[in-house]
Every structure is written in C-alpha cells, then in structure tokens.
Amino acid sequence: MAFLFFAACKKDHLSESTTDNSRKTDTLQGAITADRTLDANKNYFLKGQVYVKNNASLTIPAGITVYAQVNSQRSSKSVLVITQGAKLFVNGTVDNPVVFTSSASTKTPGDWGALILLGKAPTNVGTGNVAGLPITTDTQYGGNVTADNSGVINYLRLEYTGGINPPAEDEWAVDKASGLVMAGVGSGTRIDNVMVKYSNDDSFQFVGGTVNATHLISYNCGDDDFDFDLGYEGNLQFLIGYRTQASSQALRANGVESYNDSIPTANAPLTRPVISNMTIIGPNGTPVTQTNLNQGVYMRKGTRLAIRNSIVSDYPEGAFMVCPKTRPVILADDNAEFRSNLVQTDTLARAFCYDQGLTTSVPDPVLAAFETNSVNNNTVLTLATDFKLNRMYGTGGPDLTLASGSPALSGADFTGVDFTNSFFSQVTYRGAMGSSNWAAQSNWADWR
C-alpha cells in the first residue's frame, strides 16, 4: 500500500459538537509514502503517530480542519511527522486557514503532541532524534544540506498541542516536541503566517537548521513562545508572543529562550537566531506571588543571538536576561546583540538582569548601562501603557498596532550585514506591526 489511511472505523467518529457537520471526515493513520493531496471538501481525523516518508509530499488545501485523536499516555499522543526528504504543503488563507486541533468535545492544552518537520540542515550535534518520540530513522533530523526543503506552510493554526511534555519538564534539557517543531529544517522551506494557541508547552521549537519564517503568533502557551536550540541559524521577522495568564506547566516560561546545548559547549554552529520586529507581551499587572513566568528574552548556555526593533513588556522577572555563559558574550559584542529595542518589566531594576542560579533574577547595572548606550540604543519604559499600543489587553484579542505618539513608530535599525539581507522588510517601526493589524481576530488569528 502506498499509504495507510482513510479507515472509516465507527469508533473513530468524532462528536457532532467537535466537527463541521457540512463536511465528511476521513482518517489519517500510519505511514504516508506517496504524494497525496487531501480532499478540500473533507476534514480529517489524525489517529496516533502519522509519518510522511519515502520523500513523499502531503498537500493540505485551504479550509481543512484536522482533528487530532486524544490519547492519555504521552508516548501515544497524536503527531504528524514530516520525515527527512518528505515535504508538507499547507495552502491556507487568512479566511480559510488550515487548522489542527483536538478532537475532544472539551479541548485542553496537551490533548495531542505536535506538528513536526524534520530536515537535513546542520545542527551542532550532527544528527539527532526528536525528543519524546521513538528513536528511529523516521524521527531523525540533521545533516549538511543548508538549503534543504521541507515544503511550504502558509496560514496554519495549531491548537492544544504539547501533550508529550510532562509538567515541570527539566528546562536544562532540550524540550520534548510541542507546537510547531522545526528540527534540522533548511532555508529552502517557507514558513509564513502560523499561529500556535493553548500549547501545553512551547509554541515554536527551532532545533538546529536554517529555516526562515515570518508572521508567527504564540498565544497562551505553557512554556516558551519561541525556543531555539542546537545550532539554529535563521532569520525571523514579525513575531508575537502574547499571554493573558501564567500556566502551571513549566518551571520557567519565557517569551524567547535561546541556548546552544545542554552542557553547554562551543559546538558549531552556535545557536544564533536573527530576529526583527517582535512583540513579546506578558500578562497584565504585576503578580503578587512568583509564577512560572520568567523573562521576555533569556539568552543562555553559550548561545548567540541578534534581536532588533522589538518590544518586550510585562514579564515579572525581567525583559532581557543573560547567564554566566552568555554575559561575557553580549558585553563583548561577540557575534551577539540586543539593539534598538523598547523594553519594560514589572520590576524596572530587572529590565536587564543576570541569572546566577538563584530563585529570582538579579538586576545587572553593568548590562543595563551597556544595553542603553548610544550604540545598542535600547530604551526602558516605565509602564506598559508607555508603548502606546492601541489595545494591549481586552476582549476580542489584542490590537498591537501603534497609536499616535508611540515611541515604536520610529527608531528601527536595519544596518549591518545581518539585517540588510533581502529577507528583512526594512520597515520604520519597532514591534510586530505598525498601523496594519495583520493579527486581528479572523478565521486564522483566533484569540478566543
């Protein structure tokens, strides 16, 4: 059989409260080993662990909803894995996105696992296997094909992922698969307009690789909005990490967490995301007691990074934190920078801070002076309202466009080799959007 799916098994029928009853529902199951385009007039039931392999392509037309089977054991959580050499084409639109969600009538974070792309681009561990899945050739990633192509994704929403991750997962190890996982994915892949909402753990995981992406939204995830590991080197623009609440899942949840590896080592390539026009927003109000929420941006374990033209606000422990392995790197401008950003945090003294292994972050006056000098040009704002976003919080989702008088309307800096390449749109504003709300409530960007 070229592929094993579409089994109309009575016990797999979804409840009427879960599905769009105007469409028939078929089943995705087992292995897909030949090119397949799903029927645009149907929805699908993702049953268990499904692998696209044998260099096959899976194409998902606009408007399809995929309902993931809910299994109680973490080892059997439903996942869709695009193996090395295979490709995924998601052809959604803003009005007719492709949606992966839970099949449960009452959906909860962690109902299923992840959508996983595995490529042959470099990592700093050579080859590896996806954390949380069986160690086989079907879960392997990494290689030496920088421009490897795993397909094209446009207007996709993933909901209620992260079920492979246990509560309080060891943050000193690479996270188990959650949300949209891109492991060893190459720059030949295109990722645009993806929202991950109510993930039980991370929303976006970049594990090695060189893939670039734009217009990513993380909404109320249980751990990190954007997680970078094992030598990821790529460009990202127009990102939103947004929370209305803390969660009980993670030990320390961050907007951005970037590290090189768990030891840490100087193994190349060093993890180095290059990011422009990001907006990271924590929950409104200063927490009375410490929660699992930590930093807007956490640069740790030997990583490098370059973040510009961004907004970070409302995280309780700080806006930008370094550790003993990264503090010397950032202060020496050693292929790392945090520049031309606007930041605010619940405790202003910890806007720039230092992780010394304590229960709370430590204010770092030296780092603060360095990051606010005339070269790095970061600005610390006193209150979240000082950003003058049109609606940072409220019903119907946020409106993160810039109101009149916002300090983010100008000041963007795209000088230097990293930010003058053709990938980046040379906008004048800072943060994820200027006057056009590309993340407004829609069929795709669903803030409910």
PDB file of C-alpha atoms in Angstrom, residues 124 169-175 201-202 223-224 226-231 250-266 270-273 294-307 320-330 336 353-357 367:
ATOM      1  CA  ASN A 124      25.571  21.254  16.387  1.00  0.00           C
ATOM      2  CA  GLU A 169       9.869  19.372  32.427  1.00  0.00           C
ATOM      3  CA  ASP A 170      13.628  19.684  33.016  1.00  0.00           C
ATOM      4  CA  GLU A 171      14.456  23.034  31.429  1.00  0.00           C
ATOM      5  CA  TRP A 172      18.150  22.159  31.270  1.00  0.00           C
ATOM      6  CA  ALA A 173      17.445  19.572  28.584  1.00  0.00           C
ATOM      7  CA  VAL A 174      16.033  20.008  25.091  1.00  0.00           C
ATOM      8  CA  ASP A 175      12.249  20.161  25.323  1.00  0.00           C
ATOM      9  CA  ASP A 201       4.484  23.583  26.423  1.00  0.00           C
ATOM     10  CA  ASP A 202       6.439  25.553  23.778  1.00  0.00           C
ATOM     11  CA  ASP A 223       6.309  27.296  28.377  1.00  0.00           C
ATOM     12  CA  ASP A 224       8.372  29.303  25.857  1.00  0.00           C
ATOM     13  CA  PHE A 226       9.908  30.776  20.813  1.00  0.00           C
ATOM     14  CA  ASP A 227      12.542  28.189  21.722  1.00  0.00           C
ATOM     15  CA  PHE A 228      15.923  27.934  19.933  1.00  0.00           C
ATOM     16  CA  ASP A 229      18.376  25.044  20.417  1.00  0.00           C
ATOM     17  CA  LEU A 230      21.265  23.022  18.975  1.00  0.00           C
ATOM     18  CA  GLY A 231      22.672  25.458  16.441  1.00  0.00           C
ATOM     19  CA  ALA A 250       6.741  24.984  33.078  1.00  0.00           C
ATOM     20  CA  LEU A 251       9.434  25.683  35.630  1.00  0.00           C
ATOM     21  CA  ARG A 252      10.366  28.985  33.988  1.00  0.00           C
ATOM     22  CA  ALA A 253       8.454  30.141  30.948  1.00  0.00           C
ATOM     23  CA  ASN A 254       9.987  32.791  28.685  1.00  0.00           C
ATOM     24  CA  GLY A 255       8.930  34.737  25.647  1.00  0.00           C
ATOM     25  CA  VAL A 256      12.186  33.783  23.906  1.00  0.00           C
ATOM     26  CA  GLU A 257      14.619  31.169  25.173  1.00  0.00           C
ATOM     27  CA  SER A 258      17.793  30.523  23.219  1.00  0.00           C
ATOM     28  CA  TYR A 259      20.612  28.161  24.099  1.00  0.00           C
ATOM     29  CA  ASN A 260      23.397  26.281  22.358  1.00  0.00           C
ATOM     30  CA  ASP A 261      23.162  22.884  24.017  1.00  0.00           C
ATOM     31  CA  SER A 262      22.560  21.435  27.441  1.00  0.00           C
ATOM     32  CA  ILE A 263      26.197  21.073  28.592  1.00  0.00           C
ATOM     33  CA  PRO A 264      26.942  23.851  27.279  1.00  0.00           C
ATOM     34  CA  THR A 265      29.682  23.549  24.666  1.00  0.00           C
ATOM     35  CA  ALA A 266      31.126  25.690  21.892  1.00  0.00           C
ATOM     36  CA  LEU A 270      26.293  28.162  17.571  1.00  0.00           C
ATOM     37  CA  THR A 271      22.602  28.819  18.076  1.00  0.00           C
ATOM     38  CA  ARG A 272      22.014  32.295  16.648  1.00  0.00           C
ATOM     39  CA  PRO A 273      18.504  33.424  15.735  1.00  0.00           C
ATOM     40  CA  ASN A 294      10.226  34.448  33.864  1.00  0.00           C
ATOM     41  CA  GLN A 295      11.832  36.562  31.153  1.00  0.00           C
ATOM     42  CA  GLY A 296      10.806  38.273  27.969  1.00  0.00           C
ATOM     43  CA  VAL A 297      14.115  37.140  26.404  1.00  0.00           C
ATOM     44  CA  TYR A 298      16.511  34.664  28.028  1.00  0.00           C
ATOM     45  CA  MET A 299      19.943  34.256  26.393  1.00  0.00           C
ATOM     46  CA  ARG A 300      21.540  31.190  27.964  1.00  0.00           C
ATOM     47  CA  LYS A 301      24.058  28.356  27.740  1.00  0.00           C
ATOM     48  CA  GLY A 302      26.543  29.734  25.228  1.00  0.00           C
ATOM     49  CA  THR A 303      24.037  30.869  22.629  1.00  0.00           C
ATOM     50  CA  ARG A 304      24.421  33.867  20.357  1.00  0.00           C
ATOM     51  CA  LEU A 305      21.527  35.946  19.080  1.00  0.00           C
ATOM     52  CA  ALA A 306      20.705  39.188  17.288  1.00  0.00           C
ATOM     53  CA  ILE A 307      17.443  40.882  18.261  1.00  0.00           C
ATOM     54  CA  PHE A 320      16.399  40.547  28.888  1.00  0.00           C
ATOM     55  CA  MET A 321      18.459  38.100  30.943  1.00  0.00           C
ATOM     56  CA  VAL A 322      21.889  36.562  30.460  1.00  0.00           C
ATOM     57  CA  CYS A 323      23.716  33.795  32.316  1.00  0.00           C
ATOM     58  CA  PRO A 324      27.402  33.168  33.178  1.00  0.00           C
ATOM     59  CA  LYS A 325      27.995  31.679  29.713  1.00  0.00           C
ATOM     60  CA  THR A 326      26.326  34.492  27.777  1.00  0.00           C
ATOM     61  CA  ARG A 327      27.010  37.624  29.792  1.00  0.00           C
ATOM     62  CA  PRO A 328      30.661  37.860  28.601  1.00  0.00           C
ATOM     63  CA  VAL A 329      29.482  37.210  25.030  1.00  0.00           C
ATOM     64  CA  ILE A 330      26.943  40.027  24.900  1.00  0.00           C
ATOM     65  CA  ALA A 336      25.584  38.705  19.670  1.00  0.00           C
ATOM     66  CA  CYS A 353      19.332  41.093  34.553  1.00  0.00           C
ATOM     67  CA  TYR A 354      21.649  38.212  35.341  1.00  0.00           C
ATOM     68  CA  ASP A 355      20.805  34.586  36.081  1.00  0.00           C
ATOM     69  CA  GLN A 356      23.145  33.367  38.795  1.00  0.00           C
ATOM     70  CA  GLY A 357      21.142  30.255  39.538  1.00  0.00           C
ATOM     71  CA  LEU A 367      24.459  45.135  31.459  1.00  0.00           C
TER      72      LEU A 367
END
